[in-house]
PDB file of C-alpha atoms in Angstrom:
ATOM      1  CA  ASP Y  49     -13.418   8.824  -7.026  1.00 89.00           C
ATOM      2  CA  ALA Y  50     -15.003  11.660  -8.978  1.00 94.00           C
ATOM      3  CA  THR Y  51     -13.753  10.271 -12.292  1.00 92.00           C
ATOM      4  CA  CYS Y  52     -15.022   6.791 -11.475  1.00 92.00           C
ATOM      5  CA  GLY Y  53     -18.399   8.292 -10.701  1.00 94.00           C
ATOM      6  CA  GLU Y  54     -18.528  10.165 -13.994  1.00 96.00           C
ATOM      7  CA  TYR Y  55     -17.190   7.587 -16.456  1.00 97.00           C
ATOM      8  CA  ARG Y  56     -17.561   3.866 -17.033  1.00 95.00           C
ATOM      9  CA  ILE Y  57     -14.315   2.638 -15.492  1.00 95.00           C
ATOM     10  CA  ASP Y  58     -13.172  -0.834 -14.503  1.00 96.00           C
ATOM     11  CA  PRO Y  59     -12.109  -0.339 -10.845  1.00 94.00           C
ATOM     12  CA  ASP Y  60      -9.752  -3.305 -11.137  1.00 96.00           C
ATOM     13  CA  ARG Y  61      -7.787  -1.702 -13.984  1.00 97.00           C
ATOM     14  CA  ILE Y  62      -6.808   1.741 -12.744  1.00 97.00           C
ATOM     15  CA  TYR Y  63      -3.145   2.613 -13.319  1.00 98.00           C
ATOM     16  CA  LEU Y  64      -1.100   5.324 -11.638  1.00 98.00           C
ATOM     17  CA  SER Y  65       1.719   7.233 -13.349  1.00 98.00           C
ATOM     18  CA  GLY Y  66       3.350  10.659 -13.213  1.00 98.00           C
ATOM     19  CA  LEU Y  67       6.586  12.478 -13.983  1.00 98.00           C
ATOM     20  CA  SER Y  68       8.875  14.560 -11.761  1.00 98.00           C
ATOM     21  CA  MET Y  69       6.585  15.871  -8.990  1.00 98.00           C
ATOM     22  CA  GLY Y  70       3.999  13.520 -10.469  1.00 98.00           C
ATOM     23  CA  GLY Y  71       6.522  10.702 -10.083  1.00 98.00           C
ATOM     24  CA  ILE Y  72       6.827  11.616  -6.412  1.00 98.00           C
ATOM     25  CA  GLY Y  73       3.037  11.625  -6.189  1.00 98.00           C
ATOM     26  CA  THR Y  74       2.853   8.239  -7.888  1.00 98.00           C
ATOM     27  CA  TRP Y  75       5.092   6.692  -5.257  1.00 98.00           C
ATOM     28  CA  ARG Y  76       3.327   8.451  -2.365  1.00 97.00           C
ATOM     29  CA  ILE Y  77      -0.228   7.698  -3.460  1.00 97.00           C
ATOM     30  CA  GLY Y  78       0.689   4.190  -4.618  1.00 98.00           C
ATOM     31  CA  THR Y  79       2.335   3.194  -1.340  1.00 97.00           C
ATOM     32  CA  ARG Y  80      -0.485   4.772   0.664  1.00 96.00           C
ATOM     33  CA  HIS Y  81      -3.284   3.101  -1.315  1.00 96.00           C
ATOM     34  CA  PRO Y  82      -1.905  -0.244  -2.559  1.00 96.00           C
ATOM     35  CA  ASP Y  83      -5.417  -1.711  -2.655  1.00 96.00           C
ATOM     36  CA  ARG Y  84      -6.639   0.755  -5.306  1.00 96.00           C
ATOM     37  CA  PHE Y  85      -4.231   0.434  -8.231  1.00 97.00           C
ATOM     38  CA  ALA Y  86      -3.488  -2.327 -10.705  1.00 98.00           C
ATOM     39  CA  ALA Y  87       0.074  -1.093 -11.416  1.00 98.00           C
ATOM     40  CA  LEU Y  88       2.369   1.926 -11.001  1.00 98.00           C
ATOM     41  CA  ALA Y  89       4.674   3.634 -13.522  1.00 98.00           C
ATOM     42  CA  PRO Y  90       6.604   6.405 -11.712  1.00 98.00           C
ATOM     43  CA  VAL Y  91       8.950   8.556 -13.816  1.00 98.00           C
ATOM     44  CA  CYS Y  92      11.957  10.409 -12.307  1.00 98.00           C
ATOM     45  CA  GLY Y  93      10.364  10.672  -8.867  1.00 98.00           C
ATOM     46  CA  GLU Y  94      11.517  10.031  -5.316  1.00 97.00           C
ATOM     47  CA  ALA Y  95      10.071   7.587  -2.821  1.00 97.00           C
ATOM     48  CA  ASP Y  96      10.333   6.395   0.777  1.00 97.00           C
ATOM     49  CA  PRO Y  97      12.095   2.992   0.785  1.00 97.00           C
ATOM     50  CA  LYS Y  98      10.612   2.249   4.220  1.00 96.00           C
ATOM     51  CA  LEU Y  99       7.226   1.934   2.503  1.00 97.00           C
ATOM     52  CA  ALA Y 100       8.422  -0.501  -0.165  1.00 97.00           C
ATOM     53  CA  ALA Y 101       6.703  -3.430   1.546  1.00 96.00           C
ATOM     54  CA  ASN Y 102       3.320  -1.818   0.866  1.00 97.00           C
ATOM     55  CA  LEU Y 103       3.777  -2.678  -2.817  1.00 98.00           C
ATOM     56  CA  ARG Y 104       3.941  -6.444  -2.327  1.00 96.00           C
ATOM     57  CA  ARG Y 105       0.862  -6.867  -4.528  1.00 95.00           C
ATOM     58  CA  THR Y 106       1.374  -3.920  -6.892  1.00 97.00           C
ATOM     59  CA  PRO Y 107       3.443  -4.303 -10.085  1.00 98.00           C
ATOM     60  CA  VAL Y 108       5.852  -1.390 -10.677  1.00 98.00           C
ATOM     61  CA  TRP Y 109       7.758  -0.180 -13.732  1.00 98.00           C
ATOM     62  CA  CYS Y 110      10.017   2.736 -12.762  1.00 98.00           C
ATOM     63  CA  PHE Y 111      11.927   5.088 -15.106  1.00 98.00           C
ATOM     64  CA  HIS Y 112      14.789   7.538 -14.504  1.00 98.00           C
ATOM     65  CA  GLY Y 113      17.647   9.219 -16.377  1.00 98.00           C
ATOM     66  CA  ASP Y 114      21.060   8.776 -14.779  1.00 97.00           C
ATOM     67  CA  ALA Y 115      22.044  12.397 -15.541  1.00 98.00           C
ATOM     68  CA  ASP Y 116      18.990  13.922 -13.832  1.00 98.00           C
ATOM     69  CA  PRO Y 117      20.047  17.196 -12.075  1.00 97.00           C
ATOM     70  CA  VAL Y 118      16.617  17.820 -10.519  1.00 97.00           C
ATOM     71  CA  VAL Y 119      15.652  14.506  -8.927  1.00 98.00           C
ATOM     72  CA  PRO Y 120      18.825  12.424  -8.492  1.00 97.00           C
ATOM     73  CA  VAL Y 121      18.682   8.943  -9.986  1.00 98.00           C
ATOM     74  CA  GLY Y 122      19.642   7.557  -6.579  1.00 98.00           C
ATOM     75  CA  GLU Y 123      16.073   8.175  -5.418  1.00 98.00           C
ATOM     76  CA  SER Y 124      14.692   5.581  -7.817  1.00 98.00           C
ATOM     77  CA  ARG Y 125      17.645   3.250  -7.289  1.00 98.00           C
ATOM     78  CA  ARG Y 126      17.070   3.152  -3.516  1.00 98.00           C
ATOM     79  CA  MET Y 127      13.376   2.396  -3.833  1.00 98.00           C
ATOM     80  CA  ILE Y 128      13.912  -0.320  -6.422  1.00 98.00           C
ATOM     81  CA  ALA Y 129      16.677  -1.845  -4.275  1.00 98.00           C
ATOM     82  CA  ALA Y 130      14.383  -1.836  -1.228  1.00 98.00           C
ATOM     83  CA  MET Y 131      11.682  -3.649  -3.182  1.00 98.00           C
ATOM     84  CA  ARG Y 132      14.133  -6.233  -4.511  1.00 98.00           C
ATOM     85  CA  GLU Y 133      15.500  -6.865  -1.020  1.00 98.00           C
ATOM     86  CA  LEU Y 134      11.957  -7.921  -0.083  1.00 96.00           C
ATOM     87  CA  GLY Y 135      11.897 -10.405  -2.939  1.00 97.00           C
ATOM     88  CA  LEU Y 136       9.712  -8.211  -5.155  1.00 97.00           C
ATOM     89  CA  THR Y 137      10.343  -7.927  -8.889  1.00 97.00           C
ATOM     90  CA  PRO Y 138       9.801  -4.330 -10.062  1.00 98.00           C
ATOM     91  CA  LYS Y 139      10.842  -3.356 -13.579  1.00 98.00           C
ATOM     92  CA  TYR Y 140      13.386  -0.555 -13.784  1.00 98.00           C
ATOM     93  CA  SER Y 141      14.543   1.367 -16.864  1.00 98.00           C
ATOM     94  CA  GLU Y 142      17.477   3.731 -16.351  1.00 98.00           C
ATOM     95  CA  TYR Y 143      18.499   5.867 -19.312  1.00 98.00           C
ATOM     96  CA  ALA Y 144      22.207   6.627 -19.712  1.00 98.00           C
ATOM     97  CA  GLY Y 145      23.008  10.294 -20.245  1.00 98.00           C
ATOM     98  CA  VAL Y 146      19.375  11.412 -19.990  1.00 98.00           C
ATOM     99  CA  PRO Y 147      18.680  14.443 -17.754  1.00 98.00           C
ATOM    100  CA  HIS Y 148      15.408  15.277 -16.026  1.00 97.00           C
ATOM    101  CA  ASN Y 149      13.290  14.901 -19.150  1.00 97.00           C
ATOM    102  CA  SER Y 150      13.183  11.115 -19.049  1.00 97.00           C
ATOM    103  CA  TRP Y 151       9.424  11.041 -19.573  1.00 97.00           C
ATOM    104  CA  ASP Y 152       9.687  11.229 -23.377  1.00 97.00           C
ATOM    105  CA  ARG Y 153      11.672   8.004 -23.334  1.00 97.00           C
ATOM    106  CA  ALA Y 154       9.496   6.458 -20.648  1.00 98.00           C
ATOM    107  CA  TYR Y 155       6.119   7.128 -22.237  1.00 98.00           C
ATOM    108  CA  GLY Y 156       7.522   6.171 -25.631  1.00 97.00           C
ATOM    109  CA  GLU Y 157       8.753   2.860 -24.226  1.00 93.00           C
ATOM    110  CA  GLN Y 158       7.620  -0.014 -26.378  1.00 88.00           C
ATOM    111  CA  GLY Y 159       5.393  -2.321 -24.404  1.00 95.00           C
ATOM    112  CA  LEU Y 160       4.599   0.029 -21.488  1.00 97.00           C
ATOM    113  CA  TYR Y 161       0.884   0.236 -22.164  1.00 96.00           C
ATOM    114  CA  THR Y 162       0.586  -3.452 -22.954  1.00 96.00           C
ATOM    115  CA  TRP Y 163       2.402  -4.170 -19.682  1.00 98.00           C
ATOM    116  CA  LEU Y 164       0.049  -1.917 -17.722  1.00 97.00           C
ATOM    117  CA  LEU Y 165      -3.083  -3.459 -19.184  1.00 96.00           C
ATOM    118  CA  GLN Y 166      -1.904  -6.967 -18.327  1.00 96.00           C
ATOM    119  CA  HIS Y 167      -2.415  -6.226 -14.650  1.00 98.00           C
ATOM    120  CA  ARG Y 168      -5.479  -6.077 -12.463  1.00 97.00           C
ATOM    121  CA  ARG Y 169      -5.551  -4.968  -8.866  1.00 96.00           C
ATOM    122  CA  VAL Y 170      -5.713  -7.551  -6.114  1.00 94.00           C
ATOM    123  CA  ARG Y 171      -9.282  -7.217  -4.887  1.00 92.00           C
ATOM    124  CA  ARG Y 172      -9.070  -9.637  -1.965  1.00 92.00           C
ATOM    125  CA  THR Y 173      -6.248 -10.870   0.189  1.00 95.00           C
ATOM    126  CA  ARG Y 174      -5.970 -12.958   3.337  1.00 95.00           C
ATOM    127  CA  ARG Y 175      -3.036 -10.947   4.689  1.00 96.00           C
ATOM    128  CA  ILE Y 176      -2.448  -7.185   4.879  1.00 97.00           C
ATOM    129  CA  GLN Y 177       1.022  -5.827   5.675  1.00 96.00           C
ATOM    130  CA  TYR Y 178       1.211  -2.062   5.787  1.00 97.00           C
ATOM    131  CA  HIS Y 179       3.584   0.674   6.986  1.00 96.00           C
ATOM    132  CA  PHE Y 180       2.823   4.361   7.328  1.00 96.00           C
ATOM    133  CA  PRO Y 181       4.551   7.585   8.464  1.00 93.00           C
ATOM    134  CA  VAL Y 182       2.659   8.426  11.639  1.00 91.00           C
ATOM    135  CA  ARG Y 183       2.838  12.219  11.678  1.00 85.00           C
ATOM    136  CA  ALA Y 184       1.735  12.559   8.047  1.00 80.00           C
ATOM    137  CA  PHE Y 185      -1.024   9.972   8.276  1.00 89.00           C
ATOM    138  CA  GLU Y 186      -4.705  10.854   8.132  1.00 91.00           C
ATOM    139  CA  THR Y 187      -7.438   8.574   9.460  1.00 93.00           C
ATOM    140  CA  PRO Y 188      -9.763   6.855   8.850  1.00 95.00           C
ATOM    141  CA  HIS Y 189      -7.808   4.977   6.197  1.00 96.00           C
ATOM    142  CA  THR Y 190      -9.121   1.838   4.500  1.00 96.00           C
ATOM    143  CA  LEU Y 191      -7.034  -1.040   3.098  1.00 96.00           C
ATOM    144  CA  TRP Y 192      -8.930  -3.973   1.669  1.00 96.00           C
ATOM    145  CA  TRP Y 193     -10.820  -5.299   4.741  1.00 96.00           C
ATOM    146  CA  LEU Y 194      -9.064  -3.152   7.374  1.00 97.00           C
ATOM    147  CA  ARG Y 195      -9.743   0.412   8.399  1.00 96.00           C
ATOM    148  CA  LEU Y 196      -7.226   2.312  10.515  1.00 96.00           C
ATOM    149  CA  ASP Y 197      -9.414   4.543  12.682  1.00 95.00           C
ATOM    150  CA  ALA Y 198      -6.823   6.251  14.885  1.00 94.00           C
ATOM    151  CA  VAL Y 199      -3.026   6.233  15.213  1.00 94.00           C
ATOM    152  CA  ARG Y 200      -0.557   7.299  17.880  1.00 90.00           C
ATOM    153  CA  LYS Y 201       0.912  10.642  16.802  1.00 84.00           C
ATOM    154  CA  ARG Y 202       4.649  10.343  17.304  1.00 84.00           C
ATOM    155  CA  PRO Y 203       7.853  10.365  15.248  1.00 87.00           C
ATOM    156  CA  GLY Y 204       8.610   7.453  12.985  1.00 93.00           C
ATOM    157  CA  TYR Y 205       6.489   4.797  11.362  1.00 95.00           C
ATOM    158  CA  GLY Y 206       3.527   2.692  12.336  1.00 95.00           C
ATOM    159  CA  SER Y 207       2.529  -0.655  10.927  1.00 96.00           C
ATOM    160  CA  VAL Y 208      -0.117  -3.342  10.856  1.00 96.00           C
ATOM    161  CA  ASP Y 209       0.240  -6.996   9.904  1.00 97.00           C
ATOM    162  CA  ALA Y 210      -3.169  -8.674   9.833  1.00 97.00           C
ATOM    163  CA  ALA Y 211      -3.945 -12.172   8.608  1.00 97.00           C
ATOM    164  CA  ILE Y 212      -6.965 -14.434   8.314  1.00 95.00           C
ATOM    165  CA  VAL Y 213      -5.579 -17.693   9.698  1.00 93.00           C
ATOM    166  CA  GLY Y 214      -8.790 -19.720   9.882  1.00 91.00           C
ATOM    167  CA  ALA Y 215     -12.557 -19.498   9.792  1.00 89.00           C
ATOM    168  CA  GLY Y 216     -13.342 -16.493  11.991  1.00 89.00           C
ATOM    169  CA  VAL Y 217      -9.775 -16.376  13.314  1.00 93.00           C
ATOM    170  CA  LEU Y 218      -7.607 -13.269  12.893  1.00 95.00           C
ATOM    171  CA  LYS Y 219      -4.021 -12.706  13.962  1.00 96.00           C
ATOM    172  CA  MET Y 220      -2.612  -9.173  14.042  1.00 96.00           C
ATOM    173  CA  ARG Y 221       0.408  -7.187  15.100  1.00 96.00           C
ATOM    174  CA  THR Y 222       0.326  -3.396  15.234  1.00 95.00           C
ATOM    175  CA  ARG Y 223       2.687  -0.525  15.940  1.00 94.00           C
ATOM    176  CA  GLY Y 224       1.481   3.026  16.396  1.00 93.00           C
ATOM    177  CA  VAL Y 225      -2.214   2.100  16.048  1.00 94.00           C
ATOM    178  CA  LYS Y 226      -4.851   3.217  18.570  1.00 93.00           C
ATOM    179  CA  GLN Y 227      -7.929   1.751  16.906  1.00 94.00           C
ATOM    180  CA  LEU Y 228      -8.674  -0.339  13.828  1.00 95.00           C
ATOM    181  CA  SER Y 229     -11.712  -2.036  12.362  1.00 95.00           C
ATOM    182  CA  VAL Y 230     -12.243  -5.249  10.415  1.00 95.00           C
ATOM    183  CA  LEU Y 231     -14.735  -4.703   7.586  1.00 95.00           C
ATOM    184  CA  LEU Y 232     -16.545  -8.007   7.316  1.00 91.00           C
ATOM    185  CA  ASP Y 233     -18.175  -7.285   3.940  1.00 90.00           C
ATOM    186  CA  GLU Y 234     -14.824  -6.576   2.274  1.00 92.00           C
ATOM    187  CA  GLY Y 235     -12.733  -9.634   3.058  1.00 89.00           C
ATOM    188  CA  PRO Y 236     -12.617 -13.342   2.214  1.00 90.00           C
ATOM    189  CA  PHE Y 237     -14.199 -14.361   5.514  1.00 87.00           C
ATOM    190  CA  GLY Y 238     -16.620 -16.981   4.251  1.00 81.00           C
ATOM    191  CA  ARG Y 239     -19.565 -17.675   6.520  1.00 79.00           C
ATOM    192  CA  ALA Y 240     -17.903 -17.199   9.875  1.00 75.00           C
ATOM    193  CA  THR Y 241     -20.411 -16.401  12.633  1.00 76.00           C
ATOM    194  CA  SER Y 242     -18.010 -16.169  15.573  1.00 85.00           C
ATOM    195  CA  TRP Y 243     -14.668 -14.453  15.840  1.00 89.00           C
ATOM    196  CA  ARG Y 244     -11.383 -14.868  17.663  1.00 92.00           C
ATOM    197  CA  VAL Y 245      -8.774 -12.143  17.381  1.00 93.00           C
ATOM    198  CA  GLU Y 246      -5.167 -12.363  18.561  1.00 94.00           C
ATOM    199  CA  LEU Y 247      -3.624  -8.903  18.722  1.00 94.00           C
ATOM    200  CA  ASN Y 248       0.044  -8.347  19.580  1.00 94.00           C
ATOM    201  CA  GLY Y 249       0.375 -11.809  21.038  1.00 92.00           C
ATOM    202  CA  ARG Y 250      -2.781 -11.905  23.166  1.00 92.00           C
ATOM    203  CA  ARG Y 251      -6.455 -12.546  22.660  1.00 92.00           C
ATOM    204  CA  CYS Y 252      -8.240  -9.249  22.110  1.00 88.00           C
ATOM    205  CA  ARG Y 253     -11.724  -8.099  23.034  1.00 88.00           C
ATOM    206  CA  PHE Y 254     -13.650  -6.135  20.441  1.00 89.00           C
ATOM    207  CA  ALA Y 255     -16.959  -4.462  19.721  1.00 88.00           C
ATOM    208  CA  ALA Y 256     -18.909  -6.101  16.895  1.00 84.00           C
ATOM    209  CA  ASP Y 257     -21.935  -5.748  14.704  1.00 78.00           C
ATOM    210  CA  GLU Y 258     -22.971  -7.525  11.512  1.00 73.00           C
ATOM    211  CA  ARG Y 259     -20.481  -5.646   9.346  1.00 87.00           C
ATOM    212  CA  CYS Y 260     -17.566  -4.589  11.524  1.00 91.00           C
ATOM    213  CA  LEU Y 261     -15.234  -5.589  14.364  1.00 93.00           C
ATOM    214  CA  VAL Y 262     -13.727  -2.618  16.213  1.00 93.00           C
ATOM    215  CA  LEU Y 263     -10.430  -3.257  18.015  1.00 92.00           C
ATOM    216  CA  LYS Y 264      -8.515  -1.051  20.413  1.00 86.00           C
ATOM    217  CA  PRO Y 265      -5.022  -2.438  21.078  1.00 77.00           C
ATOM    218  CA  THR Y 266      -4.956  -2.322  24.879  1.00 63.00           C
ATOM    219  CA  VAL Y 267      -2.152  -4.851  24.517  1.00 50.00           C
ATOM    220  CA  VAL Y 268       0.376  -2.849  22.527  1.00 47.00           C
ATOM    221  CA  SER Y 269       3.601  -3.861  20.868  1.00 46.00           C
ATOM    222  CA  GLU Y 270       6.906  -3.760  22.757  1.00 51.00           C
ATOM    223  CA  GLU Y 271       7.981  -0.743  20.694  1.00 52.00           C
ATOM    224  CA  ASP Y 272       4.810   1.150  21.602  1.00 48.00           C
ATOM    225  CA  GLN Y 273       5.415   0.328  25.259  1.00 47.00           C
ATOM    226  CA  ARG Y 274       8.867   1.878  25.015  1.00 46.00           C
TER     227      ARG Y 274
END
């Protein structure tokens, strides 16, 4: 945010990359903020495969040496496999015999920078699918046209699946969420003047003003009930 305020930067063409601990940070920040980055290029990092679905709209090119004694290559393999199981198409370059210093090969890779610059972030979407580790999650947290205001502190993962299914009609399922808001200025809502929200299988009441709908899931998911 500070850099964007200081320099002339295209917010739709911001790319995230790092090596070793920076590779870990690339995965963590990228999966937490999928609405902010045009593409990711993590190098010899580790990731949480349970968050792979958050990168549905984020191109990824991952790099790792198969002889890495610091961050095992299996960390990248598991994350790439999780993405591919979801039907995603990340690029993956694994270097035979290369130890932890795979970043020289990665950042010298022909075509990396051209590949990065081909991508722009997805500014608007009609559906948001997002998972998060509950205990390590800080609110408020904004994703495109949703803001997670409060979560249920407990072990495991929370999630939200929110879709615009018609003019002024929203359908959502949540797990581990206490309160969320729909940011009307940030989404492809058209000129809707009335709203209907289905939350966890039932019609939901909400507080509203000209810019925001605030929802508290009084009807919670079956998992939350357990």
